mmCIF file of C-alpha atoms in Angstrom:
data_model
loop_
_atom_site.group_PDB
_atom_site.id
_atom_site.type_symbol
_atom_site.label_atom_id
_atom_site.label_comp_id
_atom_site.label_asym_id
_atom_site.label_seq_id
_atom_site.Cartn_x
_atom_site.Cartn_y
_atom_site.Cartn_z
ATOM 1 C CA MET A 1 -0.520 -22.807 2.723
ATOM 2 C CA SER A 2 1.994 -25.801 1.379
ATOM 3 C CA THR A 3 1.630 -26.669 -2.310
ATOM 4 C CA ALA A 4 -0.169 -29.716 -2.008
ATOM 5 C CA GLU A 5 -2.957 -26.856 -0.555
ATOM 6 C CA GLU A 6 -1.655 -24.505 -3.506
ATOM 7 C CA THR A 7 -2.557 -27.298 -6.148
ATOM 8 C CA ALA A 8 -5.912 -29.019 -4.257
ATOM 9 C CA GLY A 9 -7.902 -27.043 -6.209
ATOM 10 C CA GLY A 10 -8.815 -24.225 -8.200
ATOM 11 C CA GLU A 11 -7.013 -22.135 -10.994
ATOM 12 C CA THR A 12 -3.913 -23.159 -9.265
ATOM 13 C CA GLN A 13 -4.308 -26.844 -9.543
ATOM 14 C CA ALA A 14 -0.835 -27.835 -11.907
ATOM 15 C CA TRP A 15 -0.391 -31.125 -11.498
ATOM 16 C CA ALA A 16 -3.228 -33.370 -12.164
ATOM 17 C CA GLU A 17 -1.659 -34.614 -15.028
ATOM 18 C CA VAL A 18 1.322 -36.227 -13.342
ATOM 19 C CA THR A 19 0.781 -39.835 -13.080
ATOM 20 C CA PRO A 20 1.905 -41.983 -11.443
ATOM 21 C CA ASP A 21 0.520 -40.496 -7.909
ATOM 22 C CA ALA A 22 4.520 -41.079 -6.538
ATOM 23 C CA ALA A 23 5.228 -39.233 -9.426
ATOM 24 C CA ARG A 24 3.174 -36.577 -8.368
ATOM 25 C CA ARG A 25 4.134 -37.034 -4.985
ATOM 26 C CA LEU A 26 7.793 -36.444 -5.995
ATOM 27 C CA LEU A 27 6.887 -33.390 -8.037
ATOM 28 C CA ILE A 28 5.507 -31.879 -5.442
ATOM 29 C CA ALA A 29 8.244 -32.616 -2.623
ATOM 30 C CA ALA A 30 10.308 -31.145 -5.443
ATOM 31 C CA VAL A 31 9.192 -27.436 -5.773
ATOM 32 C CA GLU A 32 8.423 -27.244 -2.254
ATOM 33 C CA ALA A 33 12.068 -27.879 -1.793
ATOM 34 C CA PHE A 34 13.086 -26.309 -5.092
ATOM 35 C CA ALA A 35 11.043 -23.070 -3.345
ATOM 36 C CA GLU A 36 12.536 -23.335 0.115
ATOM 37 C CA ARG A 37 15.987 -24.305 -0.394
ATOM 38 C CA GLY A 38 16.964 -22.916 -3.745
ATOM 39 C CA TYR A 39 17.498 -25.677 -7.087
ATOM 40 C CA HIS A 40 21.461 -25.835 -6.232
ATOM 41 C CA ALA A 41 21.071 -26.027 -2.700
ATOM 42 C CA THR A 42 18.522 -29.125 -2.973
ATOM 43 C CA THR A 43 19.460 -32.948 -3.749
ATOM 44 C CA THR A 44 17.316 -36.055 -4.765
ATOM 45 C CA ARG A 45 17.581 -36.936 -1.449
ATOM 46 C CA ASP A 46 15.755 -33.951 -0.061
ATOM 47 C CA ILE A 47 12.979 -34.153 -2.419
ATOM 48 C CA ALA A 48 12.976 -38.140 -2.074
ATOM 49 C CA GLY A 49 12.181 -37.546 1.847
ATOM 50 C CA ARG A 50 9.949 -34.793 1.712
ATOM 51 C CA ALA A 51 7.626 -37.261 -0.723
ATOM 52 C CA GLY A 52 8.452 -39.831 1.945
ATOM 53 C CA MET A 53 10.069 -42.330 0.200
ATOM 54 C CA SER A 54 13.483 -43.701 -0.726
ATOM 55 C CA PRO A 55 16.197 -41.923 -2.835
ATOM 56 C CA ALA A 56 16.436 -44.553 -5.348
ATOM 57 C CA ALA A 57 12.411 -44.682 -5.811
ATOM 58 C CA LEU A 58 12.524 -40.911 -7.313
ATOM 59 C CA TYR A 59 14.427 -42.368 -9.793
ATOM 60 C CA ILE A 60 12.145 -44.769 -11.171
ATOM 61 C CA HIS A 61 10.291 -41.967 -12.050
ATOM 62 C CA TYR A 62 13.571 -39.122 -13.011
ATOM 63 C CA LYS A 63 16.194 -40.363 -14.552
ATOM 64 C CA THR A 64 17.593 -36.859 -12.415
ATOM 65 C CA LYS A 65 16.861 -33.298 -10.239
ATOM 66 C CA GLU A 66 17.414 -31.119 -13.426
ATOM 67 C CA GLU A 67 14.445 -33.430 -14.856
ATOM 68 C CA LEU A 68 12.137 -32.611 -12.285
ATOM 69 C CA LEU A 69 12.364 -29.193 -12.513
ATOM 70 C CA HIS A 70 12.050 -28.955 -16.612
ATOM 71 C CA ARG A 71 9.078 -30.571 -16.242
ATOM 72 C CA ILE A 72 7.558 -28.387 -13.015
ATOM 73 C CA SER A 73 8.801 -25.351 -15.551
ATOM 74 C CA ARG A 74 7.299 -26.534 -18.678
ATOM 75 C CA ILE A 75 3.862 -27.605 -16.878
ATOM 76 C CA GLY A 76 3.545 -23.645 -15.058
ATOM 77 C CA HIS A 77 4.606 -22.435 -18.425
ATOM 78 C CA GLU A 78 1.495 -24.130 -19.752
ATOM 79 C CA LYS A 79 -1.043 -23.347 -17.680
ATOM 80 C CA ALA A 80 0.778 -19.365 -17.314
ATOM 81 C CA LEU A 81 -0.193 -19.905 -21.022
ATOM 82 C CA ASP A 82 -4.056 -20.817 -21.192
ATOM 83 C CA ILE A 83 -4.650 -18.846 -18.327
ATOM 84 C CA LEU A 84 -3.330 -15.193 -20.180
ATOM 85 C CA ARG A 85 -4.729 -17.378 -24.037
ATOM 86 C CA THR A 86 -8.636 -17.974 -22.189
ATOM 87 C CA ALA A 87 -8.622 -14.440 -20.432
ATOM 88 C CA SER A 88 -7.411 -12.498 -23.685
ATOM 89 C CA SER A 89 -9.808 -14.263 -25.881
ATOM 90 C CA GLY A 90 -12.951 -13.688 -24.077
ATOM 91 C CA GLY A 91 -15.121 -10.611 -24.791
ATOM 92 C CA GLY A 92 -14.640 -6.802 -24.902
ATOM 93 C CA GLY A 93 -12.161 -4.045 -26.156
ATOM 94 C CA PRO A 94 -8.355 -4.565 -25.514
ATOM 95 C CA ALA A 95 -8.832 -2.774 -21.752
ATOM 96 C CA GLU A 96 -11.340 -5.044 -20.456
ATOM 97 C CA ARG A 97 -9.171 -8.374 -22.321
ATOM 98 C CA LEU A 98 -5.908 -6.678 -20.829
ATOM 99 C CA ALA A 99 -7.746 -6.403 -17.144
ATOM 100 C CA ASP A 100 -8.898 -9.885 -17.092
ATOM 101 C CA ALA A 101 -5.373 -11.329 -18.250
ATOM 102 C CA VAL A 102 -3.754 -9.041 -15.601
ATOM 103 C CA SER A 103 -5.795 -10.024 -12.817
ATOM 104 C CA SER A 104 -5.610 -13.797 -13.724
ATOM 105 C CA PHE A 105 -2.217 -14.126 -13.911
ATOM 106 C CA VAL A 106 -1.521 -12.123 -10.946
ATOM 107 C CA ARG A 107 -3.896 -14.722 -9.409
ATOM 108 C CA TRP A 108 -1.900 -16.926 -10.406
ATOM 109 C CA HIS A 109 1.419 -16.123 -9.235
ATOM 110 C CA ALA A 110 -0.159 -15.180 -6.027
ATOM 111 C CA GLY A 111 -2.966 -18.972 -5.244
ATOM 112 C CA GLY A 112 0.105 -20.851 -6.208
ATOM 113 C CA ARG A 113 3.407 -18.928 -5.258
ATOM 114 C CA THR A 114 5.708 -21.739 -4.115
ATOM 115 C CA THR A 115 5.180 -22.946 -7.377
ATOM 116 C CA ALA A 116 5.385 -19.680 -9.063
ATOM 117 C CA ARG A 117 8.784 -19.101 -7.352
ATOM 118 C CA VAL A 118 10.125 -22.016 -8.692
ATOM 119 C CA VAL A 119 8.642 -21.659 -12.222
ATOM 120 C CA GLN A 120 9.882 -18.212 -13.132
ATOM 121 C CA TYR A 121 13.126 -17.682 -11.418
ATOM 122 C CA GLU A 122 14.625 -21.073 -11.672
ATOM 123 C CA LEU A 123 15.193 -20.554 -15.533
ATOM 124 C CA ASP A 124 19.234 -20.388 -15.303
ATOM 125 C CA SER A 125 19.107 -23.674 -13.558
ATOM 126 C CA LEU A 126 17.799 -25.571 -16.646
ATOM 127 C CA GLY A 127 20.621 -27.078 -18.850
ATOM 128 C CA PRO A 128 20.466 -25.428 -22.616
ATOM 129 C CA ASP A 129 17.673 -27.863 -24.189
ATOM 130 C CA ALA A 130 15.203 -27.299 -21.431
ATOM 131 C CA ARG A 131 16.104 -24.036 -21.160
ATOM 132 C CA ALA A 132 15.474 -23.213 -24.747
ATOM 133 C CA GLU A 133 11.933 -24.867 -24.948
ATOM 134 C CA ILE A 134 10.956 -22.816 -21.677
ATOM 135 C CA LEU A 135 11.975 -19.930 -23.158
ATOM 136 C CA ALA A 136 9.822 -20.319 -25.965
ATOM 137 C CA LEU A 137 7.405 -21.258 -23.833
ATOM 138 C CA ARG A 138 8.079 -17.446 -22.276
ATOM 139 C CA ARG A 139 7.937 -15.895 -25.695
ATOM 140 C CA GLU A 140 4.379 -16.974 -25.917
ATOM 141 C CA VAL A 141 3.295 -15.668 -22.926
ATOM 142 C CA ASP A 142 4.864 -12.081 -23.594
ATOM 143 C CA GLY A 143 3.273 -12.218 -26.567
ATOM 144 C CA VAL A 144 -0.021 -12.303 -25.666
ATOM 145 C CA ILE A 145 -0.099 -9.408 -23.568
ATOM 146 C CA ARG A 146 1.672 -7.661 -26.695
ATOM 147 C CA ALA A 147 -1.261 -8.822 -28.600
ATOM 148 C CA ILE A 148 -3.382 -7.287 -26.180
ATOM 149 C CA ILE A 149 -1.391 -3.922 -25.662
ATOM 150 C CA GLU A 150 -0.478 -3.535 -29.639
ATOM 151 C CA ASP A 151 -4.422 -3.611 -30.313
ATOM 152 C CA GLY A 152 -5.262 -1.079 -27.950
ATOM 153 C CA ALA A 153 -2.744 1.064 -29.768
ATOM 154 C CA ALA A 154 -4.036 0.541 -32.883
ATOM 155 C CA THR A 155 -7.228 1.343 -32.326
ATOM 156 C CA GLY A 156 -6.187 4.326 -29.807
ATOM 157 C CA GLU A 157 -7.707 3.032 -26.359
ATOM 158 C CA PHE A 158 -4.072 2.564 -25.419
ATOM 159 C CA ASP A 159 -1.743 5.525 -24.780
ATOM 160 C CA VAL A 160 1.187 3.385 -25.364
ATOM 161 C CA ILE A 161 4.545 4.986 -27.113
ATOM 162 C CA ASP A 162 6.618 1.903 -26.447
ATOM 163 C CA VAL A 163 4.593 -1.414 -27.231
ATOM 164 C CA HIS A 164 7.643 -3.957 -26.314
ATOM 165 C CA GLY A 165 8.596 -2.582 -22.691
ATOM 166 C CA THR A 166 5.195 -1.772 -21.940
ATOM 167 C CA THR A 167 4.565 -5.371 -22.039
ATOM 168 C CA LEU A 168 7.883 -6.011 -20.197
ATOM 169 C CA ALA A 169 7.081 -4.013 -17.338
ATOM 170 C CA VAL A 170 3.266 -5.311 -17.197
ATOM 171 C CA LEU A 171 4.450 -9.045 -17.112
ATOM 172 C CA SER A 172 7.730 -8.003 -14.742
ATOM 173 C CA LEU A 173 5.178 -6.926 -12.281
ATOM 174 C CA CYS A 174 2.612 -9.694 -12.421
ATOM 175 C CA ILE A 175 5.484 -11.915 -11.755
ATOM 176 C CA ASP A 176 6.852 -10.155 -8.809
ATOM 177 C CA VAL A 177 3.136 -10.868 -7.202
ATOM 178 C CA ALA A 178 4.375 -14.498 -6.343
ATOM 179 C CA ARG A 179 8.202 -13.534 -4.988
ATOM 180 C CA TRP A 180 6.106 -11.109 -2.148
ATOM 181 C CA PHE A 181 2.811 -12.393 -1.509
ATOM 182 C CA ASN A 182 1.948 -13.946 1.919
ATOM 183 C CA VAL A 183 -1.686 -16.081 2.777
ATOM 184 C CA ASP A 184 -1.203 -14.128 6.374
ATOM 185 C CA GLY A 185 -1.216 -11.211 4.324
ATOM 186 C CA PRO A 186 -4.075 -8.102 4.220
ATOM 187 C CA ARG A 187 -5.253 -9.175 0.552
ATOM 188 C CA THR A 188 -6.646 -12.197 -0.487
ATOM 189 C CA PRO A 189 -5.666 -13.225 -4.464
ATOM 190 C CA ASP A 190 -8.751 -11.594 -5.951
ATOM 191 C CA GLU A 191 -8.124 -8.389 -4.693
ATOM 192 C CA VAL A 192 -4.391 -8.142 -5.843
ATOM 193 C CA GLY A 193 -5.427 -9.396 -8.726
ATOM 194 C CA ALA A 194 -7.782 -6.460 -9.503
ATOM 195 C CA LEU A 195 -5.524 -4.238 -7.852
ATOM 196 C CA TYR A 196 -3.083 -4.853 -9.864
ATOM 197 C CA ALA A 197 -5.662 -5.066 -13.107
ATOM 198 C CA ASP A 198 -6.366 -1.625 -12.331
ATOM 199 C CA LEU A 199 -3.081 -0.632 -12.100
ATOM 200 C CA VAL A 200 -1.660 -1.982 -15.554
ATOM 201 C CA LEU A 201 -5.492 0.275 -16.910
ATOM 202 C CA ARG A 202 -3.400 3.543 -15.979
ATOM 203 C CA MET A 203 -0.043 2.499 -17.005
ATOM 204 C CA VAL A 204 -1.545 2.371 -21.356
ATOM 205 C CA GLY A 205 -3.899 5.195 -20.396
ATOM 206 C CA VAL A 206 -6.859 4.246 -19.956
ATOM 207 C CA PRO A 207 -8.934 6.575 -18.039
ATOM 208 C CA ARG A 208 -10.599 5.769 -14.581
#
């Protein structure tokens, strides 16, 4: 499945806000190139070629290759944050909200794995200002999961000694799905989401 197909609908449609069409095509081409070759090995010529455009056309919409990565990272992190906030604000107790947050986060990383790999693993390729902005978004993502775990620990629903460490473990588990998930594998994104939600609930001490 290509990035264009990943973003065709559902929660993986991350680029609808990118206009005009040429800018969107270039951004999607950059996602594919960065995921396949890595940021530093990708040239603006590579990106423009994938988009069916000339290198000069790229600079009409993006001043630099880093600007493309920054926009991909910002939109991706904002989407992930929105997914987590929606899940965490639903009804139910901490266990239900944590399960919803984890399953939704995992589905996003599996269904849009090409995009997610770039969003999650190219942070160090950004310059200081752009990196600081993305790190702030990551702290907000961390905060959503941490708040649910803190809530569950406070009510006694979760058996958690180290909230910070548990939050890191949960997020690492979810994010790594983007690295290994294969659309031709034995599980769908929904099935992986359900599996990971169950694993995380066991991690925080919720009985089956």
